[in-house]
Amino acid sequence: MADVPASEARQALLRTLEKGQVRRGTVSSVSDVDTLVDLGGIHGLLRTPEVSWQRREVPLDQVLRVGQDVTVTVLDVDADRDWLTVSLKSLQDDPFREFARTHLGHVIPGRVTKVASIGVFVRVHEHVEGLLPASELPEREGDEQPLAVGDVLVVEVADINLDRRRVKLLLRDMG
């Protein structure tokens, strides 16, 4: 039996992959932007947002390493373009959905992560930030900023939009 050329073997493997399929693979390269995962002869592109639900605050090469075994979900297969994208986070529980199930209407502490003209962003859970709209902030005197990054507030989770992944907060106490 003659050896099948590598490109034909890749195409055959690519045709066996389907969107939503879970596969084991090995990290073959890591860059600042993305990672390649070898799925046994074909590489799947693992984009940074698909690594985890957590915001990327550390370089990818500190999260993944070449040679690491991983389990991924196939997101997209394009056999015509010889293209495959995969996800690690699709196999992880979505902390935003869990937060939505358990925190709507609750009064909880949070830490200011960003002050913007539209309001203040507050981390209310390990992987969840909400917006405290500017209209909810106390009046300022002069140019004084009432809040700064790092301040702790007590807020009420007033609204959660699962589709847009947004949380609206109301101020209950400035900690």
PDB file of C-alpha atoms in Angstrom:
ATOM      1  CA  MET A   1       0.000   0.000   0.000  1.00  0.00           C
ATOM      2  CA  ALA A   2       1.454   3.350  -1.022  1.00  0.00           C
ATOM      3  CA  ASP A   3       1.878   6.162   1.474  1.00  0.00           C
ATOM      4  CA  VAL A   4      -0.822   8.815   1.333  1.00  0.00           C
ATOM      5  CA  PRO A   5       0.680  12.279   0.718  1.00  0.00           C
ATOM      6  CA  ALA A   6       0.670  14.478   3.813  1.00  0.00           C
ATOM      7  CA  SER A   7      -1.711  17.046   2.296  1.00  0.00           C
ATOM      8  CA  GLU A   8      -4.255  14.316   1.473  1.00  0.00           C
ATOM      9  CA  ALA A   9      -3.937  12.888   4.979  1.00  0.00           C
ATOM     10  CA  ARG A  10      -4.504  16.374   6.433  1.00  0.00           C
ATOM     11  CA  GLN A  11      -7.582  16.858   4.256  1.00  0.00           C
ATOM     12  CA  ALA A  12      -8.934  13.450   5.294  1.00  0.00           C
ATOM     13  CA  LEU A  13      -8.439  14.294   8.976  1.00  0.00           C
ATOM     14  CA  LEU A  14      -9.958  17.734   8.478  1.00  0.00           C
ATOM     15  CA  ARG A  15     -13.082  16.126   6.945  1.00  0.00           C
ATOM     16  CA  THR A  16     -13.546  13.976  10.080  1.00  0.00           C
ATOM     17  CA  LEU A  17     -13.684  17.032  12.337  1.00  0.00           C
ATOM     18  CA  GLU A  18     -17.012  18.681  13.069  1.00  0.00           C
ATOM     19  CA  LYS A  19     -18.097  21.855  14.810  1.00  0.00           C
ATOM     20  CA  GLY A  20     -18.790  21.120  18.485  1.00  0.00           C
ATOM     21  CA  GLN A  21     -16.577  18.027  18.584  1.00  0.00           C
ATOM     22  CA  VAL A  22     -14.314  17.649  21.640  1.00  0.00           C
ATOM     23  CA  ARG A  23     -10.745  16.547  20.877  1.00  0.00           C
ATOM     24  CA  ARG A  24      -7.470  16.021  22.706  1.00  0.00           C
ATOM     25  CA  GLY A  25      -4.448  17.843  21.379  1.00  0.00           C
ATOM     26  CA  THR A  26      -1.004  19.164  22.187  1.00  0.00           C
ATOM     27  CA  VAL A  27       0.038  22.816  22.235  1.00  0.00           C
ATOM     28  CA  SER A  28       2.536  23.185  19.394  1.00  0.00           C
ATOM     29  CA  SER A  29       3.220  26.939  19.513  1.00  0.00           C
ATOM     30  CA  VAL A  30       2.320  29.952  21.651  1.00  0.00           C
ATOM     31  CA  SER A  31       2.549  33.610  20.633  1.00  0.00           C
ATOM     32  CA  ASP A  32       1.312  36.887  22.102  1.00  0.00           C
ATOM     33  CA  VAL A  33      -1.823  36.662  19.977  1.00  0.00           C
ATOM     34  CA  ASP A  34      -2.771  33.011  19.625  1.00  0.00           C
ATOM     35  CA  THR A  35      -1.817  29.382  20.095  1.00  0.00           C
ATOM     36  CA  LEU A  36      -1.681  26.391  17.761  1.00  0.00           C
ATOM     37  CA  VAL A  37      -2.941  23.032  18.988  1.00  0.00           C
ATOM     38  CA  ASP A  38      -1.893  19.852  17.151  1.00  0.00           C
ATOM     39  CA  LEU A  39      -4.904  17.546  16.857  1.00  0.00           C
ATOM     40  CA  GLY A  40      -2.947  14.636  15.406  1.00  0.00           C
ATOM     41  CA  GLY A  41      -1.667  16.029  12.137  1.00  0.00           C
ATOM     42  CA  ILE A  42      -3.674  19.201  11.789  1.00  0.00           C
ATOM     43  CA  HIS A  43      -3.303  22.400  13.790  1.00  0.00           C
ATOM     44  CA  GLY A  44      -6.254  24.205  15.305  1.00  0.00           C
ATOM     45  CA  LEU A  45      -5.994  27.921  15.940  1.00  0.00           C
ATOM     46  CA  LEU A  46      -6.726  28.795  19.567  1.00  0.00           C
ATOM     47  CA  ARG A  47      -7.332  32.542  19.745  1.00  0.00           C
ATOM     48  CA  THR A  48      -6.608  34.315  23.033  1.00  0.00           C
ATOM     49  CA  PRO A  49     -10.293  35.039  23.891  1.00  0.00           C
ATOM     50  CA  GLU A  50     -10.988  31.290  23.621  1.00  0.00           C
ATOM     51  CA  VAL A  51      -8.389  30.286  26.231  1.00  0.00           C
ATOM     52  CA  SER A  52     -10.511  31.048  29.315  1.00  0.00           C
ATOM     53  CA  TRP A  53     -13.321  33.207  30.665  1.00  0.00           C
ATOM     54  CA  GLN A  54     -10.796  35.167  32.676  1.00  0.00           C
ATOM     55  CA  ARG A  55      -9.541  38.439  31.229  1.00  0.00           C
ATOM     56  CA  ARG A  56      -6.022  37.999  29.927  1.00  0.00           C
ATOM     57  CA  GLU A  57      -3.838  39.895  32.371  1.00  0.00           C
ATOM     58  CA  VAL A  58      -0.756  37.694  31.883  1.00  0.00           C
ATOM     59  CA  PRO A  59       0.996  36.698  28.641  1.00  0.00           C
ATOM     60  CA  LEU A  60      -0.322  33.577  26.919  1.00  0.00           C
ATOM     61  CA  ASP A  61       3.016  31.811  27.316  1.00  0.00           C
ATOM     62  CA  GLN A  62       2.503  31.950  31.094  1.00  0.00           C
ATOM     63  CA  VAL A  63      -0.841  30.156  30.729  1.00  0.00           C
ATOM     64  CA  LEU A  64      -0.018  27.609  28.015  1.00  0.00           C
ATOM     65  CA  ARG A  65       3.257  25.934  27.119  1.00  0.00           C
ATOM     66  CA  VAL A  66       4.495  24.017  24.094  1.00  0.00           C
ATOM     67  CA  GLY A  67       3.988  20.293  24.647  1.00  0.00           C
ATOM     68  CA  GLN A  68       1.071  20.760  27.062  1.00  0.00           C
ATOM     69  CA  ASP A  69      -1.834  18.337  26.535  1.00  0.00           C
ATOM     70  CA  VAL A  70      -5.200  20.076  26.244  1.00  0.00           C
ATOM     71  CA  THR A  71      -8.815  19.200  25.535  1.00  0.00           C
ATOM     72  CA  VAL A  72     -10.533  21.579  23.115  1.00  0.00           C
ATOM     73  CA  THR A  73     -13.843  22.043  21.350  1.00  0.00           C
ATOM     74  CA  VAL A  74     -13.826  22.481  17.580  1.00  0.00           C
ATOM     75  CA  LEU A  75     -15.421  25.869  16.836  1.00  0.00           C
ATOM     76  CA  ASP A  76     -15.118  25.998  13.066  1.00  0.00           C
ATOM     77  CA  VAL A  77     -13.856  23.749  10.276  1.00  0.00           C
ATOM     78  CA  ASP A  78     -13.190  25.026   6.775  1.00  0.00           C
ATOM     79  CA  ALA A  79     -11.786  22.124   4.726  1.00  0.00           C
ATOM     80  CA  ASP A  80     -11.613  24.273   1.581  1.00  0.00           C
ATOM     81  CA  ARG A  81      -9.284  26.754   3.286  1.00  0.00           C
ATOM     82  CA  ASP A  82      -7.532  24.078   5.380  1.00  0.00           C
ATOM     83  CA  TRP A  83      -8.590  26.048   8.470  1.00  0.00           C
ATOM     84  CA  LEU A  84      -9.652  25.002  11.964  1.00  0.00           C
ATOM     85  CA  THR A  85     -10.414  27.025  15.112  1.00  0.00           C
ATOM     86  CA  VAL A  86     -10.703  25.570  18.615  1.00  0.00           C
ATOM     87  CA  SER A  87     -11.647  26.656  22.137  1.00  0.00           C
ATOM     88  CA  LEU A  88     -10.550  25.763  25.650  1.00  0.00           C
ATOM     89  CA  LYS A  89     -13.068  27.993  27.439  1.00  0.00           C
ATOM     90  CA  SER A  90     -16.097  26.306  25.856  1.00  0.00           C
ATOM     91  CA  LEU A  91     -15.406  23.327  28.136  1.00  0.00           C
ATOM     92  CA  GLN A  92     -15.255  25.527  31.247  1.00  0.00           C
ATOM     93  CA  ASP A  93     -18.237  26.737  33.276  1.00  0.00           C
ATOM     94  CA  ASP A  94     -19.203  30.279  32.308  1.00  0.00           C
ATOM     95  CA  PRO A  95     -18.732  32.358  35.475  1.00  0.00           C
ATOM     96  CA  PHE A  96     -20.977  35.104  34.073  1.00  0.00           C
ATOM     97  CA  ARG A  97     -23.968  32.743  33.765  1.00  0.00           C
ATOM     98  CA  GLU A  98     -23.329  31.380  37.261  1.00  0.00           C
ATOM     99  CA  PHE A  99     -23.149  34.942  38.597  1.00  0.00           C
ATOM    100  CA  ALA A 100     -26.443  35.791  36.836  1.00  0.00           C
ATOM    101  CA  ARG A 101     -28.189  32.781  38.407  1.00  0.00           C
ATOM    102  CA  THR A 102     -27.092  33.652  41.914  1.00  0.00           C
ATOM    103  CA  HIS A 103     -26.582  37.426  42.278  1.00  0.00           C
ATOM    104  CA  LEU A 104     -29.441  39.395  40.671  1.00  0.00           C
ATOM    105  CA  GLY A 105     -30.899  41.746  43.304  1.00  0.00           C
ATOM    106  CA  HIS A 106     -28.137  41.035  45.814  1.00  0.00           C
ATOM    107  CA  VAL A 107     -26.202  43.735  47.636  1.00  0.00           C
ATOM    108  CA  ILE A 108     -22.484  42.882  47.500  1.00  0.00           C
ATOM    109  CA  PRO A 109     -19.064  44.521  47.838  1.00  0.00           C
ATOM    110  CA  GLY A 110     -16.960  45.299  44.774  1.00  0.00           C
ATOM    111  CA  ARG A 111     -13.706  46.997  43.848  1.00  0.00           C
ATOM    112  CA  VAL A 112     -13.497  49.864  41.321  1.00  0.00           C
ATOM    113  CA  THR A 113     -11.468  48.755  38.267  1.00  0.00           C
ATOM    114  CA  LYS A 114     -11.989  51.733  35.962  1.00  0.00           C
ATOM    115  CA  VAL A 115     -13.420  55.241  36.172  1.00  0.00           C
ATOM    116  CA  ALA A 116     -14.958  56.489  32.894  1.00  0.00           C
ATOM    117  CA  SER A 117     -17.239  59.284  31.757  1.00  0.00           C
ATOM    118  CA  ILE A 118     -20.199  56.865  31.566  1.00  0.00           C
ATOM    119  CA  GLY A 119     -19.651  55.647  35.128  1.00  0.00           C
ATOM    120  CA  VAL A 120     -17.505  53.373  37.225  1.00  0.00           C
ATOM    121  CA  PHE A 121     -16.668  49.760  36.459  1.00  0.00           C
ATOM    122  CA  VAL A 122     -16.702  47.561  39.533  1.00  0.00           C
ATOM    123  CA  ARG A 123     -15.412  43.980  39.871  1.00  0.00           C
ATOM    124  CA  VAL A 124     -18.214  42.202  41.729  1.00  0.00           C
ATOM    125  CA  HIS A 125     -17.023  38.631  41.194  1.00  0.00           C
ATOM    126  CA  GLU A 126     -13.748  37.011  40.223  1.00  0.00           C
ATOM    127  CA  HIS A 127     -14.609  37.136  36.501  1.00  0.00           C
ATOM    128  CA  VAL A 128     -17.453  39.678  36.427  1.00  0.00           C
ATOM    129  CA  GLU A 129     -17.445  43.474  36.276  1.00  0.00           C
ATOM    130  CA  GLY A 130     -20.496  45.680  36.338  1.00  0.00           C
ATOM    131  CA  LEU A 131     -21.164  49.296  35.466  1.00  0.00           C
ATOM    132  CA  LEU A 132     -22.247  51.774  38.104  1.00  0.00           C
ATOM    133  CA  PRO A 133     -23.674  54.490  35.811  1.00  0.00           C
ATOM    134  CA  ALA A 134     -22.525  58.085  36.258  1.00  0.00           C
ATOM    135  CA  SER A 135     -26.116  59.024  37.127  1.00  0.00           C
ATOM    136  CA  GLU A 136     -25.833  56.801  40.234  1.00  0.00           C
ATOM    137  CA  LEU A 137     -22.663  58.464  41.510  1.00  0.00           C
ATOM    138  CA  PRO A 138     -22.761  61.099  44.264  1.00  0.00           C
ATOM    139  CA  GLU A 139     -22.398  64.721  43.206  1.00  0.00           C
ATOM    140  CA  ARG A 140     -18.789  65.950  42.967  1.00  0.00           C
ATOM    141  CA  GLU A 141     -17.478  69.184  44.332  1.00  0.00           C
ATOM    142  CA  GLY A 142     -15.271  71.025  41.833  1.00  0.00           C
ATOM    143  CA  ASP A 143     -12.851  68.741  39.998  1.00  0.00           C
ATOM    144  CA  GLU A 144     -12.779  66.192  42.824  1.00  0.00           C
ATOM    145  CA  GLN A 145     -13.177  62.584  41.692  1.00  0.00           C
ATOM    146  CA  PRO A 146     -15.544  60.833  44.094  1.00  0.00           C
ATOM    147  CA  LEU A 147     -14.101  57.400  43.301  1.00  0.00           C
ATOM    148  CA  ALA A 148     -10.758  55.955  42.234  1.00  0.00           C
ATOM    149  CA  VAL A 149      -9.469  52.601  40.987  1.00  0.00           C
ATOM    150  CA  GLY A 150      -9.122  50.291  43.969  1.00  0.00           C
ATOM    151  CA  ASP A 151     -11.925  51.828  46.038  1.00  0.00           C
ATOM    152  CA  VAL A 152     -14.326  49.337  47.622  1.00  0.00           C
ATOM    153  CA  LEU A 153     -18.059  49.944  47.229  1.00  0.00           C
ATOM    154  CA  VAL A 154     -21.220  48.180  48.276  1.00  0.00           C
ATOM    155  CA  VAL A 155     -23.482  47.838  45.250  1.00  0.00           C
ATOM    156  CA  GLU A 156     -26.751  46.213  44.293  1.00  0.00           C
ATOM    157  CA  VAL A 157     -26.861  44.037  41.177  1.00  0.00           C
ATOM    158  CA  ALA A 158     -29.812  45.789  39.506  1.00  0.00           C
ATOM    159  CA  ASP A 159     -29.840  44.219  36.036  1.00  0.00           C
ATOM    160  CA  ILE A 160     -28.027  41.480  34.124  1.00  0.00           C
ATOM    161  CA  ASN A 161     -28.113  41.160  30.339  1.00  0.00           C
ATOM    162  CA  LEU A 162     -26.902  37.657  29.435  1.00  0.00           C
ATOM    163  CA  ASP A 163     -26.812  38.300  25.669  1.00  0.00           C
ATOM    164  CA  ARG A 164     -24.644  41.421  25.965  1.00  0.00           C
ATOM    165  CA  ARG A 165     -22.838  40.128  29.096  1.00  0.00           C
ATOM    166  CA  ARG A 166     -23.514  43.353  30.968  1.00  0.00           C
ATOM    167  CA  VAL A 167     -24.255  44.035  34.626  1.00  0.00           C
ATOM    168  CA  LYS A 168     -25.869  47.257  35.849  1.00  0.00           C
ATOM    169  CA  LEU A 169     -25.141  48.253  39.428  1.00  0.00           C
ATOM    170  CA  LEU A 170     -26.686  50.677  41.908  1.00  0.00           C
ATOM    171  CA  LEU A 171     -24.629  52.292  44.676  1.00  0.00           C
ATOM    172  CA  ARG A 172     -25.643  51.267  48.192  1.00  0.00           C
ATOM    173  CA  ASP A 173     -22.586  52.384  50.217  1.00  0.00           C
ATOM    174  CA  MET A 174     -19.172  53.823  49.457  1.00  0.00           C
ATOM    175  CA  GLY A 175     -17.520  51.294  51.798  1.00  0.00           C
TER     176      GLY A 175
END
